[in-house]
mmCIF file with all atom_site columns, C-alpha atoms in Angstrom:
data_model
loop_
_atom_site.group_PDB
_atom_site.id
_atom_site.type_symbol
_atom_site.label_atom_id
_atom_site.label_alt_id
_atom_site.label_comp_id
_atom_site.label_asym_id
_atom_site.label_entity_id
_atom_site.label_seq_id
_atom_site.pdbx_PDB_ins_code
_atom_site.Cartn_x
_atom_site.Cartn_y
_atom_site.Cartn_z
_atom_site.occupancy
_atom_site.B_iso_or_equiv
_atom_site.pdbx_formal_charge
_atom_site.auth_seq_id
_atom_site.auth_comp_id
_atom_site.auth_asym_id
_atom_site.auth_atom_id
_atom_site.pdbx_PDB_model_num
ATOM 1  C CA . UNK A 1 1  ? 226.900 99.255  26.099 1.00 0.00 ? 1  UNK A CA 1
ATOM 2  C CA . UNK A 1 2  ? 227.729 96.340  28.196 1.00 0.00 ? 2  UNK A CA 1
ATOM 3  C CA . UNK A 1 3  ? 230.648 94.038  28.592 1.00 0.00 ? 3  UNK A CA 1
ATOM 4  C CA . UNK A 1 4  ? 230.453 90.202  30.307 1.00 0.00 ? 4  UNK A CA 1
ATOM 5  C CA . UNK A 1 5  ? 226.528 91.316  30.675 1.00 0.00 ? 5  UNK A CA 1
ATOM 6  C CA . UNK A 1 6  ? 227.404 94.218  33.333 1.00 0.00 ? 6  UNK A CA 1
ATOM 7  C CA . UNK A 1 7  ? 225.759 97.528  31.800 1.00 0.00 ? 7  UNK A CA 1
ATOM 8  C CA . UNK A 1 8  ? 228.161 100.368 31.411 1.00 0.00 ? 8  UNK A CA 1
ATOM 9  C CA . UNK A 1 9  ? 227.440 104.262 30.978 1.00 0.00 ? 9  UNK A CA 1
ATOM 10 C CA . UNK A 1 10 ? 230.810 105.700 29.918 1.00 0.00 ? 10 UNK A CA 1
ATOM 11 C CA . UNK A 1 11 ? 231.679 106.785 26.703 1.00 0.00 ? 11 UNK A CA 1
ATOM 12 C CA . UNK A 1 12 ? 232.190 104.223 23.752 1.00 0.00 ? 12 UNK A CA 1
ATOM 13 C CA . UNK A 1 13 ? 234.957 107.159 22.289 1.00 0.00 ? 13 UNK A CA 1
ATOM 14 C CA . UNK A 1 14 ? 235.282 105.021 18.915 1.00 0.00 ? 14 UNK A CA 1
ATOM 15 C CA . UNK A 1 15 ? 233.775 101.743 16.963 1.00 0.00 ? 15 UNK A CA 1
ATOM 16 C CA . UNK A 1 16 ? 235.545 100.093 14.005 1.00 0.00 ? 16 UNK A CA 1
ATOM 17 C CA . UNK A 1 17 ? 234.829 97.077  12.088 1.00 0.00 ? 17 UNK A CA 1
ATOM 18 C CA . UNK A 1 18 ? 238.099 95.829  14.300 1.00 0.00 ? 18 UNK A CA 1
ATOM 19 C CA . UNK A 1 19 ? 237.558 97.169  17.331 1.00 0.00 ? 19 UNK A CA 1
ATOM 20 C CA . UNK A 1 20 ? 236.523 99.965  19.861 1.00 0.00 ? 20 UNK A CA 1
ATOM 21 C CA . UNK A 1 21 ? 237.709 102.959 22.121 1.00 0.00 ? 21 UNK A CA 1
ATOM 22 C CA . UNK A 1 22 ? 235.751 102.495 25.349 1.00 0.00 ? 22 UNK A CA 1
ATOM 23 C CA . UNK A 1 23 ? 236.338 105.227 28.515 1.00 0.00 ? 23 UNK A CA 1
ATOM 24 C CA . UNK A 1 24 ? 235.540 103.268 31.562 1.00 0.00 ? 24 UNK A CA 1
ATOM 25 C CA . UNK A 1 25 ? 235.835 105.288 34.878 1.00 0.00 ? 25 UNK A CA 1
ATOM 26 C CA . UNK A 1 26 ? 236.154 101.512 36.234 1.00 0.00 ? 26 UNK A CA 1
ATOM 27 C CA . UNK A 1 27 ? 238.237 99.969  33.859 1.00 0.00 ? 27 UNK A CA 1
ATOM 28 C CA . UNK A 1 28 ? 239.741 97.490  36.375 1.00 0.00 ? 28 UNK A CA 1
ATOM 29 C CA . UNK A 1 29 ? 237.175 95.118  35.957 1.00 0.00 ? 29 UNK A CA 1
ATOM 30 C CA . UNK A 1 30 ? 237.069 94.730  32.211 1.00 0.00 ? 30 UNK A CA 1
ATOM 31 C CA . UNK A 1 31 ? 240.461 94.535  31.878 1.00 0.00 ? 31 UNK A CA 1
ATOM 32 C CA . UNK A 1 32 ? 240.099 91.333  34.741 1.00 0.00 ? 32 UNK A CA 1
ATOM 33 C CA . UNK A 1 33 ? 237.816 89.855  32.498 1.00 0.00 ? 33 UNK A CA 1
ATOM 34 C CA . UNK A 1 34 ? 239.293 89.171  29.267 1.00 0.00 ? 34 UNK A CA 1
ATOM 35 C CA . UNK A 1 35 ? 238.533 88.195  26.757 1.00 0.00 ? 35 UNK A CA 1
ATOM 36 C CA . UNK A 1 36 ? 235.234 90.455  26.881 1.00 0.00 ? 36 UNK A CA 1
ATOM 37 C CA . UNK A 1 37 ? 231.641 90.069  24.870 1.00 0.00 ? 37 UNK A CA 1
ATOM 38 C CA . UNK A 1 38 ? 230.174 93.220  23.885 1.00 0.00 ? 38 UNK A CA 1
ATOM 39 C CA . UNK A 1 39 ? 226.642 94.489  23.583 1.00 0.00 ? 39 UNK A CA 1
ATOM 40 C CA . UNK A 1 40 ? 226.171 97.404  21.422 1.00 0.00 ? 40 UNK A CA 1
ATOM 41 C CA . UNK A 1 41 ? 222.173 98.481  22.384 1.00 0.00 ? 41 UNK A CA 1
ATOM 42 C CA . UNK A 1 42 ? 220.551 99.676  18.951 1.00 0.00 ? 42 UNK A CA 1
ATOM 43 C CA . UNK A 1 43 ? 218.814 103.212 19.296 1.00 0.00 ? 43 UNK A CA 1
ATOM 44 C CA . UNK A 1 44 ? 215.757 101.635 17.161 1.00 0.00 ? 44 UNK A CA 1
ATOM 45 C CA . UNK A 1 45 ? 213.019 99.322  19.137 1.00 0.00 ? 45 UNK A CA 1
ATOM 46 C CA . UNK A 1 46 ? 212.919 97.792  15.874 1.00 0.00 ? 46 UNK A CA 1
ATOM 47 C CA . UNK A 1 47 ? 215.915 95.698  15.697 1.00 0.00 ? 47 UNK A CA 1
ATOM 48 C CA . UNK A 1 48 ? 218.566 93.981  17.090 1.00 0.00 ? 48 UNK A CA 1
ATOM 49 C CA . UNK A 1 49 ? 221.697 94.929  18.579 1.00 0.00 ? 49 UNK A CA 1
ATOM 50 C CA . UNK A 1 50 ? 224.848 94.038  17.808 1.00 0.00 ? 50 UNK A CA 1
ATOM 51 C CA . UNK A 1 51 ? 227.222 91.608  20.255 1.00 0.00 ? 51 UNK A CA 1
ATOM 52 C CA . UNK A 1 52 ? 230.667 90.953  19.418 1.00 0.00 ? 52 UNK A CA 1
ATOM 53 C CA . UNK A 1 53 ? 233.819 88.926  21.204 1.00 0.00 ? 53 UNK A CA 1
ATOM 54 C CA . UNK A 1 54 ? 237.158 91.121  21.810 1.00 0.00 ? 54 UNK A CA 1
ATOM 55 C CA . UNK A 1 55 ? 239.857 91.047  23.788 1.00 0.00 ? 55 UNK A CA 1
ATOM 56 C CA . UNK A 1 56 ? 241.422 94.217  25.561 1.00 0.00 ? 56 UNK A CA 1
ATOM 57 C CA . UNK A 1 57 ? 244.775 94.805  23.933 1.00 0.00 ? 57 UNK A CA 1
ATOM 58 C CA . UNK A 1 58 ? 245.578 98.485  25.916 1.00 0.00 ? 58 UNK A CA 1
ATOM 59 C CA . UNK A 1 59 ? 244.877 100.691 28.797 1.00 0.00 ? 59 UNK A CA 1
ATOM 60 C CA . UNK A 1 60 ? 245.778 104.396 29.542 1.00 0.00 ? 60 UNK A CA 1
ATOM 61 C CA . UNK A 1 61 ? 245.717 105.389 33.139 1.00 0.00 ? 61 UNK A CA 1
ATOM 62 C CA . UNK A 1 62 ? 242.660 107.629 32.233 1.00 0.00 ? 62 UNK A CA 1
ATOM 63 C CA . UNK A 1 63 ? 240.497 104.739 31.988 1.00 0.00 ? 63 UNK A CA 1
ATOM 64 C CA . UNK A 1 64 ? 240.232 104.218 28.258 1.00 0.00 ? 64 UNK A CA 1
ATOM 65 C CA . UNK A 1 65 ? 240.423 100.831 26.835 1.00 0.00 ? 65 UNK A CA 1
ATOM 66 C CA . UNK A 1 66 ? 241.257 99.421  23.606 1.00 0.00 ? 66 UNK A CA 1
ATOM 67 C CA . UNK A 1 67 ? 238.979 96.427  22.469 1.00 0.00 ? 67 UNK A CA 1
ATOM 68 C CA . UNK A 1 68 ? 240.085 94.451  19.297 1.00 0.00 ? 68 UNK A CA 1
ATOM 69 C CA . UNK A 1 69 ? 236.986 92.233  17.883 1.00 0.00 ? 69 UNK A CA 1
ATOM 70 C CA . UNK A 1 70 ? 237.679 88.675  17.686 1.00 0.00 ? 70 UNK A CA 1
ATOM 71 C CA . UNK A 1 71 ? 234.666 87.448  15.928 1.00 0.00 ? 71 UNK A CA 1
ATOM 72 C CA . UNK A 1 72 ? 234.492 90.693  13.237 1.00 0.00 ? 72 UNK A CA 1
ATOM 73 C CA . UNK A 1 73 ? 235.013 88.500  10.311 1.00 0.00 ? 73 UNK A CA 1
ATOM 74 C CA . UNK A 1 74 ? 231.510 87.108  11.554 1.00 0.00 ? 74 UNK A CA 1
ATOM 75 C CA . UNK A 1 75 ? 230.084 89.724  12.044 1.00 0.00 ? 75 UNK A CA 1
ATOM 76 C CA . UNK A 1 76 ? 231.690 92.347  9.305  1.00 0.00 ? 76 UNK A CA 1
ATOM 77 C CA . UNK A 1 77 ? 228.252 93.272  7.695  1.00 0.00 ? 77 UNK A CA 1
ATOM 78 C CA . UNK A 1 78 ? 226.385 93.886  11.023 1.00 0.00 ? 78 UNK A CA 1
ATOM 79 C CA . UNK A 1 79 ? 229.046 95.581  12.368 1.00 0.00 ? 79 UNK A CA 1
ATOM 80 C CA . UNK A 1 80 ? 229.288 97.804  9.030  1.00 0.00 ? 80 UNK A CA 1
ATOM 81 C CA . UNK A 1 81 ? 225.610 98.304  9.007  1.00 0.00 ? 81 UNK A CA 1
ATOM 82 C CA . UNK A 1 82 ? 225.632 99.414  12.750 1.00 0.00 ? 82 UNK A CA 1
ATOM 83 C CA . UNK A 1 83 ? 228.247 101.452 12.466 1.00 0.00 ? 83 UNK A CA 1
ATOM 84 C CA . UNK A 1 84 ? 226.382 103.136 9.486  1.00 0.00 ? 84 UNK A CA 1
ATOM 85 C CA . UNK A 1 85 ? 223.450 103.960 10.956 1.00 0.00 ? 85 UNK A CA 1
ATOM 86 C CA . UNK A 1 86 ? 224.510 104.985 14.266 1.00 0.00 ? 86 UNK A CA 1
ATOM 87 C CA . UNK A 1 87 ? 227.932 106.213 14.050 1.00 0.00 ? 87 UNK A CA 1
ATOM 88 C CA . UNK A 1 88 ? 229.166 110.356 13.655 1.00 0.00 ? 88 UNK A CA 1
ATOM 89 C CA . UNK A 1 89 ? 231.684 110.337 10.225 1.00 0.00 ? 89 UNK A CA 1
ATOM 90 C CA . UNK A 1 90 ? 234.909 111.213 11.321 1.00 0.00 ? 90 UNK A CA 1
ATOM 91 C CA . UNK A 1 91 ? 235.908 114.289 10.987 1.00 0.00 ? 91 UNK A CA 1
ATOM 92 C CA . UNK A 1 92 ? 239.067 115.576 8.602  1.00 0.00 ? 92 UNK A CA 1
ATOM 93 C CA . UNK A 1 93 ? 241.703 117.322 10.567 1.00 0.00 ? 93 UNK A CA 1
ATOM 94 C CA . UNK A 1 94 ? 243.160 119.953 7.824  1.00 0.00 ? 94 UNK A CA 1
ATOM 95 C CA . UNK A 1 95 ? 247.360 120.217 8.372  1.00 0.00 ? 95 UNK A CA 1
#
């Protein structure tokens, strides 16, 4: 993914159609740079990625970041299609 254009090969953890868990071993300089625009590459030459405005809204001292969208109402059906077709379902935890 990248963030203000600089690529980044972390981990996105998570992806919403609010926002995004993103472990950044050098999460200084997103959290400097906010609010933050987003490029989500798409694994298929044939279309288009996905870019979306957020702002960081928490840090952990293990470099994970919490991203809220700001522009998800403009992009909700993108977003839902992206995270669709490229996303894991999330797994039920039995109590």
């Amino acid at each position: 993914f990248k963030i203000n254009h600089r690529d980044y090969h972390d981990k996105l953890i998570n992806i919403s159609l609010s926002g995004s868990c993103i472990s950044d071993s050098n999460a200084s300089f997103v959290i400097a740079s906010n609010p933050v625009d987003i490029a989500l590459p798409e694994p298929d030459p044939e279309r288009e990625g996905i870019n979306v405005k957020g702002a960081v809204v928490w840090t952990t001292r293990k470099g994970l970041l919490g991203i809220k969208f700001t522009n998800a109402d403009e992009q909700m059906d993108r977003l839902k299609d992206y995270i669709s077709r490229n996303c894991l379902p999330v797994k039920k935890r039995s109590v």
